[in-house]
Short mmCIF file of C-alpha atoms in Angstrom, two decimals:
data_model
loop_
_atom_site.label_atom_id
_atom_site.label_comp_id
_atom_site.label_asym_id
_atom_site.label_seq_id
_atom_site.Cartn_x
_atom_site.Cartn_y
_atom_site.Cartn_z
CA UNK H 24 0.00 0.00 0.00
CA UNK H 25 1.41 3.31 -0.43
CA UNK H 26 -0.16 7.50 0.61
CA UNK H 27 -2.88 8.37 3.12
CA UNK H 28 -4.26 5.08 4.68
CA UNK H 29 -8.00 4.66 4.36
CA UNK H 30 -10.76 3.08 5.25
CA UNK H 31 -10.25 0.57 1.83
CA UNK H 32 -6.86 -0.38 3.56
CA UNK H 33 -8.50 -1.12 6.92
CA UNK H 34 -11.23 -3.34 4.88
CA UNK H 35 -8.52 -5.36 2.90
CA UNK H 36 -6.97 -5.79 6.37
CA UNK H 37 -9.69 -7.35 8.29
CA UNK H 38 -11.10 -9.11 5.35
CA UNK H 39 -7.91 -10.91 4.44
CA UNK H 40 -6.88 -11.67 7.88
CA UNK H 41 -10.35 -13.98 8.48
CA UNK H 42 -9.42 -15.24 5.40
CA UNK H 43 -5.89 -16.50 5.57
CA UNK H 44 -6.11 -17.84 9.60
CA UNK H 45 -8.20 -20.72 8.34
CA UNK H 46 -5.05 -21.74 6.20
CA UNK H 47 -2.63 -20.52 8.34
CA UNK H 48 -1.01 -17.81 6.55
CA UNK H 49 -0.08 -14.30 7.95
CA UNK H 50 -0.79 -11.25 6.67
CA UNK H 51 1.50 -8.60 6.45
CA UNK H 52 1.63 -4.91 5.62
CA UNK H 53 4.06 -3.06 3.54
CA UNK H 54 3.03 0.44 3.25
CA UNK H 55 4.74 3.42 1.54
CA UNK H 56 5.30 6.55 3.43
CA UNK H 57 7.24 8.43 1.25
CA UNK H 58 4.71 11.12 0.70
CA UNK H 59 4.47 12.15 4.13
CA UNK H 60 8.02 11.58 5.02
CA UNK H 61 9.94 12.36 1.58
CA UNK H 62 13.43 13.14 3.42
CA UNK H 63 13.90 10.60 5.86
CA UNK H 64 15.01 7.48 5.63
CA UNK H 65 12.48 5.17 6.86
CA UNK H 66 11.99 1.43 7.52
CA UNK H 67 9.56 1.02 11.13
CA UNK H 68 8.14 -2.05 12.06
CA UNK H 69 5.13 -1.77 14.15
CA UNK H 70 1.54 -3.19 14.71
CA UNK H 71 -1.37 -1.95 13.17
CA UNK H 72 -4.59 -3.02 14.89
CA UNK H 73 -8.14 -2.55 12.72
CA UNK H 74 -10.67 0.75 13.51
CA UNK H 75 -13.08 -2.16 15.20
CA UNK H 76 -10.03 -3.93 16.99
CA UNK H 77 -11.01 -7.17 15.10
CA UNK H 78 -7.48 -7.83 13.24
CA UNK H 79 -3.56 -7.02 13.86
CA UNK H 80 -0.79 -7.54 11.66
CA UNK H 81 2.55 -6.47 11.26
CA UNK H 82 3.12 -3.08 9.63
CA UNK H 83 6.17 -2.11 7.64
CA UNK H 84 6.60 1.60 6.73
CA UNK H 85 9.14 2.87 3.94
CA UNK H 86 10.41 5.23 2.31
CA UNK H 87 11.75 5.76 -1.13
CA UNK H 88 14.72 7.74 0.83
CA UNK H 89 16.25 4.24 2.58
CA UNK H 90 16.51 2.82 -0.73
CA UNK H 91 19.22 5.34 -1.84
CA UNK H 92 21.94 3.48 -0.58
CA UNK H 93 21.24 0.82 -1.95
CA UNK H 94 20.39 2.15 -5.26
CA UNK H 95 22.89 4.76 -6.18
CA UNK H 96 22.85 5.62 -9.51
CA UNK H 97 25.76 5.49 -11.34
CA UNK H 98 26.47 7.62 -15.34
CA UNK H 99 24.72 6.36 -17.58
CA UNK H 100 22.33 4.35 -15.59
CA UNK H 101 18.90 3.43 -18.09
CA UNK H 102 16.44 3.14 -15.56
CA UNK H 103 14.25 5.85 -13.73
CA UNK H 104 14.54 6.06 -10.07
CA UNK H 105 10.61 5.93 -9.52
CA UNK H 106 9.11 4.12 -6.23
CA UNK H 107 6.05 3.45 -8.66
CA UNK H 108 7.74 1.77 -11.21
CA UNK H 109 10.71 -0.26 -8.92
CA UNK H 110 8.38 -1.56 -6.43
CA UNK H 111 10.62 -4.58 -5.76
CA UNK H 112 13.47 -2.02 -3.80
CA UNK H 113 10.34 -1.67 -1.22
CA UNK H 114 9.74 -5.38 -1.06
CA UNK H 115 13.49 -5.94 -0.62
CA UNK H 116 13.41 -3.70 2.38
CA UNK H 117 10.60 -5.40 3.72
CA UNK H 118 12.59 -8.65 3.64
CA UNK H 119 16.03 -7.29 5.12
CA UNK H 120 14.29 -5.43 7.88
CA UNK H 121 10.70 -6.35 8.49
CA UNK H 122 10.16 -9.92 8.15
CA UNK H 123 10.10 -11.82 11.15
CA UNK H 124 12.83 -14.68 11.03
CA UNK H 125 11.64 -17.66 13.17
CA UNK H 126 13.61 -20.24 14.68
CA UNK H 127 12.44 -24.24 13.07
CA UNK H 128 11.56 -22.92 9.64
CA UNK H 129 13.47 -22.99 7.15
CA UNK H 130 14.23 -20.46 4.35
CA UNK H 131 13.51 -21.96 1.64
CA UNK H 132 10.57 -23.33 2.81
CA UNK H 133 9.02 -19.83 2.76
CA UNK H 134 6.57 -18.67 -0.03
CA UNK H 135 5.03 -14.88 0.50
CA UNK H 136 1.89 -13.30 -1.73
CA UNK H 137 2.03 -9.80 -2.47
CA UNK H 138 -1.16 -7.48 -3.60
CA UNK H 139 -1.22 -4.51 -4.78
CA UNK H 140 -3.92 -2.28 -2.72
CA UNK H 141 -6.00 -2.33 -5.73
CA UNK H 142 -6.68 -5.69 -6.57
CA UNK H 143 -9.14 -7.45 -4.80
CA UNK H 144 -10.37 -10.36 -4.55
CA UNK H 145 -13.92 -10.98 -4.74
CA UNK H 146 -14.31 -14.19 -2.62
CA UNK H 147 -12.86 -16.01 0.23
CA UNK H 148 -8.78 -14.99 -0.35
CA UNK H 149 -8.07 -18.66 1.37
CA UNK H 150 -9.48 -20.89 -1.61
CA UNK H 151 -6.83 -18.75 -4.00
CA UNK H 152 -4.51 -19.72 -1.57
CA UNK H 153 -4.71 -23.05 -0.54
CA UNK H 154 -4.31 -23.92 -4.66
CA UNK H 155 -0.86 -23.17 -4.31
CA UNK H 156 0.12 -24.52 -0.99
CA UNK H 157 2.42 -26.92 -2.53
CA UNK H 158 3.42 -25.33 -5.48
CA UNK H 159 6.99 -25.11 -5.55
CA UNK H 160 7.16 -22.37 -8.28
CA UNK H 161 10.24 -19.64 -7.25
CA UNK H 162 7.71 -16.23 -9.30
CA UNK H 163 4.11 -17.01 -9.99
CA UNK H 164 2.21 -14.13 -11.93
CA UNK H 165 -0.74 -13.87 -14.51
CA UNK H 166 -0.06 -13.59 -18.06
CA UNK H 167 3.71 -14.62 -18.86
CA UNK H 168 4.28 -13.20 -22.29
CA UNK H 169 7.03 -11.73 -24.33
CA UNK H 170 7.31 -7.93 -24.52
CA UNK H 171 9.79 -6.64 -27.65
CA UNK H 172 11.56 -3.99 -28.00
CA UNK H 173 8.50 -1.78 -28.82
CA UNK H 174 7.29 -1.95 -25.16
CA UNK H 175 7.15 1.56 -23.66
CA UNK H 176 9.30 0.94 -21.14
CA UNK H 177 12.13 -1.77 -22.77
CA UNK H 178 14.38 0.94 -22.54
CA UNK H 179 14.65 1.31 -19.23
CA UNK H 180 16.38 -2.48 -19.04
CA UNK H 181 19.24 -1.06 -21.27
CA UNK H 182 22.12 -1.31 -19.19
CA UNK H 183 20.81 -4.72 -17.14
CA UNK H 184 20.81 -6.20 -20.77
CA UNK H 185 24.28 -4.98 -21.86
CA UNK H 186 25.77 -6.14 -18.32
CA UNK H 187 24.36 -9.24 -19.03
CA UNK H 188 22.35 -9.08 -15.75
CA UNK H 189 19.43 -9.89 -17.52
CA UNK H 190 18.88 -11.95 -21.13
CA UNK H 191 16.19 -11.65 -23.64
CA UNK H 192 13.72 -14.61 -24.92
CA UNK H 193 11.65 -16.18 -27.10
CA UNK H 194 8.43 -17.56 -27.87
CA UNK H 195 9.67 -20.60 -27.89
CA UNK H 196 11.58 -20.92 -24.93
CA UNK H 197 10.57 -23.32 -22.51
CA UNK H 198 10.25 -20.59 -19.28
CA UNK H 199 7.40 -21.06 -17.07
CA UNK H 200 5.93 -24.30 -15.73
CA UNK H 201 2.79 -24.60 -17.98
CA UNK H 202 2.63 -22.05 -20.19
CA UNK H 203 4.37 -22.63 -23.90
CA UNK H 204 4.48 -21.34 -26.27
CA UNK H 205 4.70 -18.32 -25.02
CA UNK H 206 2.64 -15.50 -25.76
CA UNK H 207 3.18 -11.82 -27.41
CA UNK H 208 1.94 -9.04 -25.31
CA UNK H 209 0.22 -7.56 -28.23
CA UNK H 210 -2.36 -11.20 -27.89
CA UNK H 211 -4.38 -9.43 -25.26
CA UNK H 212 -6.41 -5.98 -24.73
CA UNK H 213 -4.42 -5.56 -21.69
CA UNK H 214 -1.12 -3.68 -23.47
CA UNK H 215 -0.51 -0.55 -24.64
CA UNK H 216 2.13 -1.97 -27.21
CA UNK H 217 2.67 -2.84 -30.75
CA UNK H 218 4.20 -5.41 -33.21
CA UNK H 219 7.38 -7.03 -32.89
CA UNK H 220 7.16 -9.28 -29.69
CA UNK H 221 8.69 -12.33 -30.51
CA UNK H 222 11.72 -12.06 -28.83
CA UNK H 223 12.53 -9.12 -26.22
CA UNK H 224 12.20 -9.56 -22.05
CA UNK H 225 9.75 -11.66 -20.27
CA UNK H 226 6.73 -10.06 -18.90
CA UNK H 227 4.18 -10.55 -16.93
CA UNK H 228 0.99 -8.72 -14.83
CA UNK H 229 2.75 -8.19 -11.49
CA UNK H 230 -0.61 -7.14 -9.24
CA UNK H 231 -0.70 -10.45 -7.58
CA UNK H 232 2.65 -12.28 -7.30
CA UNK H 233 4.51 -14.70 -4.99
CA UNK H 234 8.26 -14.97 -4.36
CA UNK H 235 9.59 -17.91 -2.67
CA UNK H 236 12.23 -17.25 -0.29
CA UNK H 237 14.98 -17.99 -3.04
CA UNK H 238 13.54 -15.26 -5.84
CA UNK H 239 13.65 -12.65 -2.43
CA UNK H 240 17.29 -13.48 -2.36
CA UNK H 241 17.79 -12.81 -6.07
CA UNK H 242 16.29 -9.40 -6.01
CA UNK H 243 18.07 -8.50 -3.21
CA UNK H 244 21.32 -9.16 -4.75
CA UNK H 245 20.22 -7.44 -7.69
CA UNK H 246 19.10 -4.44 -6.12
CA UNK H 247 22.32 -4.05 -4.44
CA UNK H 248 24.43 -4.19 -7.92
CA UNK H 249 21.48 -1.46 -9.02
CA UNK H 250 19.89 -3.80 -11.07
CA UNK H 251 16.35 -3.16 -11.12
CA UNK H 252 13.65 -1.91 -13.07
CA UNK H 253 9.53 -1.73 -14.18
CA UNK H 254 8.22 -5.46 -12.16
CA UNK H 255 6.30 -6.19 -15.25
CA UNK H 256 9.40 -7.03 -17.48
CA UNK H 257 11.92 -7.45 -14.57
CA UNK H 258 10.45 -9.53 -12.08
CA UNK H 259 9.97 -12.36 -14.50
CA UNK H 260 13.30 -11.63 -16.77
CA UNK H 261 15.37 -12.00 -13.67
CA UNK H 262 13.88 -15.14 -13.11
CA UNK H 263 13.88 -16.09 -16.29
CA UNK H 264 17.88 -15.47 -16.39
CA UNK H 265 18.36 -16.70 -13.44
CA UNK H 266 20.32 -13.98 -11.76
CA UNK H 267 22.97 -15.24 -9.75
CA UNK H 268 22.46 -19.22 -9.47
CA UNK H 269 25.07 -21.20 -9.73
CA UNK H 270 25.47 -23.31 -12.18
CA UNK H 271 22.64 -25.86 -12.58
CA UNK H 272 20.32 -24.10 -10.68
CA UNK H 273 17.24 -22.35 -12.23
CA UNK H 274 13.93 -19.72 -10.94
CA UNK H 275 10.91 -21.43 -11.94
CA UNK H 276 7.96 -19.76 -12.45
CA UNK H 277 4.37 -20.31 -13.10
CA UNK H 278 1.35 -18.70 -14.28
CA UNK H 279 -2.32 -18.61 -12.19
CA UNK H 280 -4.42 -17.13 -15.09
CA UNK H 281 -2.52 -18.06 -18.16
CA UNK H 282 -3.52 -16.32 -21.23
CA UNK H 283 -4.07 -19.20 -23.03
CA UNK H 284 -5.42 -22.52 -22.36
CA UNK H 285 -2.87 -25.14 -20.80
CA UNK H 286 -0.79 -26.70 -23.89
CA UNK H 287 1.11 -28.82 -22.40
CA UNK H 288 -0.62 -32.57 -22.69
CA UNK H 289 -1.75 -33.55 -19.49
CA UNK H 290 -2.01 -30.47 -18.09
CA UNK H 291 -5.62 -30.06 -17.83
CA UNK H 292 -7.97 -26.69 -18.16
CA UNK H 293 -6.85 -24.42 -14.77
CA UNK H 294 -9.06 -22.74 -12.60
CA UNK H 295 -10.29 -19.25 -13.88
CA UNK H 296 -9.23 -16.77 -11.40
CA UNK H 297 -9.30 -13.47 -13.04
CA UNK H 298 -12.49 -11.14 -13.24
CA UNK H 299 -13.66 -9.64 -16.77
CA UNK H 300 -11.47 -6.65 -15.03
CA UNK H 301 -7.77 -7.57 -14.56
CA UNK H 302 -5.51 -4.89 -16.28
CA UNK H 303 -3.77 -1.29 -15.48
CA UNK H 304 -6.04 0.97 -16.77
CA UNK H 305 -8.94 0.09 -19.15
CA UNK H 306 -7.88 -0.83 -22.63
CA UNK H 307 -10.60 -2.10 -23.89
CA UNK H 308 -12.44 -5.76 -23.62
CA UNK H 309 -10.54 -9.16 -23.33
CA UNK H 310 -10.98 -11.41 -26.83
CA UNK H 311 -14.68 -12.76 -27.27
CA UNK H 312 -16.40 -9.80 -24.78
CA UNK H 313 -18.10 -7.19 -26.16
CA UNK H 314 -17.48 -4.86 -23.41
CA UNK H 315 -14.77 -5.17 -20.50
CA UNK H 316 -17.95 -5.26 -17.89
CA UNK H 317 -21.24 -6.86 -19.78
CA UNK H 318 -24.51 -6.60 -18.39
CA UNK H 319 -24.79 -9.83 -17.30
CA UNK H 320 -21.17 -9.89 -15.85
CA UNK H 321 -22.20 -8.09 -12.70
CA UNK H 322 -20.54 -8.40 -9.78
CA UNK H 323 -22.33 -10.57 -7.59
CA UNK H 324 -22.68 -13.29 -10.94
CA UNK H 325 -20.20 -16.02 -11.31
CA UNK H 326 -18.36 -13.97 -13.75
CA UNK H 327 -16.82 -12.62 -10.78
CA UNK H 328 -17.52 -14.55 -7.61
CA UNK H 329 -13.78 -16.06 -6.48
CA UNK H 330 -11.53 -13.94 -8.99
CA UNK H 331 -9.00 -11.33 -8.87
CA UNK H 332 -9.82 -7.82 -9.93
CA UNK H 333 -7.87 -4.85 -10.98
CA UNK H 334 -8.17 -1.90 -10.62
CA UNK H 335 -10.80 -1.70 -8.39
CA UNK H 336 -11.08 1.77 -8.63
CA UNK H 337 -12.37 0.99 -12.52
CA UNK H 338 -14.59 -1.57 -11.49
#
């Protein structure tokens, strides 16, 4: 979450807390205080209890500011220092600082789900969830696709690509657990690209996401060599190029709401998890809808009931 808390935040709070004790799963918050606090360097761990006193969880404040040190920009650098475009510097903090390390578990057992305060979802958070409990996937996203060098913001990878930091792929690579071929970005409604997507970075809709405890690691080290850059394209690339493994070792990924049907034989049809709204802004209706939000695709019909949307400011 990031500016003035409200009474939305306080909602997703309580909500989401019910939700996730039946599967025993915390919920944490990372919030953004950068507005209010633009010159100090800020990473505070407290507890933030609900307006009714129903739910507590952890509560993580940052600041653009305490990322500087890690993120010093050096001539030359491609990439714009922008806390709403390099989100992952925030949920690096939250890791170093603010994440409780117990004693028993370990690391790489751990798996965390981040949402942005804008997506919702309209249902009971734990059946979403549960799906994934043993899913050993390292990034998992919606809509793995290929995004060429037409994508607005390709250029901001310039110097990540020319290090070598990250590489650049193809529809045919074999990438994410069961999604292949891959797609173009220009397949869906949900772009604001062109032509020419056949090779380029790997992208995907970073709104809901979840790192395992290894893919943390990764951006962490990448963040400290100031690699970083817009999640869409980076989260997944890094992964994809599996930024500083050893040799052997890969990030695997896998998509909840791929954009096509499962190809791979034996893989089955998946659950459908997204709402008829699931994008940045509204570009315009998915394939085979006439509108992005029919008539009959209100929000209390199946259409809707158990999915993800975004924004819901749009909806």
């Amino acid at each position: 979450t990031y500016g003035e808390w409200t009474p939305w935040m306080d909602f997703l709070v309580k909500r989401y807390s019910k939700h996730l004790w039946t599967v025993s799963v915390d919920l944490h918050i990372l919030h953004d205080v950068s507005r209010s606090r633009p010159d100090q360097a800020t990473v505070n761990l407290t507890t933030y209890e609900s307006q009714d006193g129903s739910a507590k969880a952890p509560f993580c404040a940052v600041t653009w500011k305490a990322t500087e040190a890690m993120l010093a920009q050096t001539p030359g650098q491609s990439w714009s220092a922008s806390p709403h475009l390099a989100t992952t510097v925030y949920e690096t903090l939250w890791w170093q600082q603010c994440f409780p390390r117990e004693k028993g578990i370990q690391q790489e057992d751990l798996f965390v789900w981040f949402v942005e305060q804008d997506a919702f979802f309209n249902g009971n958070l734990a059946l979403f969830v549960a799906a994934y409990l043993d899913e050993d996937a390292d990034y998992m996203a919606r809509g793995f696709r290929i995004a060429g060098p037409n994508w607005w913001a390709y250029g901001q990878f310039k110097d990540a690509l020319e290090l070598g930091a990250l590489k650049t792929f193809g529809v045919e690579d074999d990438l994410v657990k069961n999604v292949w071929p891959l797609p173009e970005i220009s397949e869906t409604k949900c772009n604001n690209t062109i032509d020419n997507n056949k090779h380029g970075l790997l992208f995907a809709q970073d709104h809901v996401t979840r790192y395992s405890a290894n893919f943390l690691s990764m951006l962490q080290e990448a963040a400290g060599h100031s690699i970083i850059g817009p999640g869409e394209g980076f989260k997944a690339s890094l992964c994809a190029s599996n930024y500083g493994l050893s040799r052997g070792k890969i990030c695997s990924m896998k998509d909840f709401a791929p954009l096509r049907q499962v190809s791979r034989q034996g893989g089955g049809v998946p659950i459908n998890w997204l709402s008829p709204i699931y994008c940045w802004a509204q570009q315009g209706p998915e394939p085979e809808r006439a509108s992005p939000h029919d008539t009959q695709d209100l929000p209390c019909s199946p259409e809707w009931q158990n999915r993800w949307v975004h924004p819901v400011k749009l909806s």
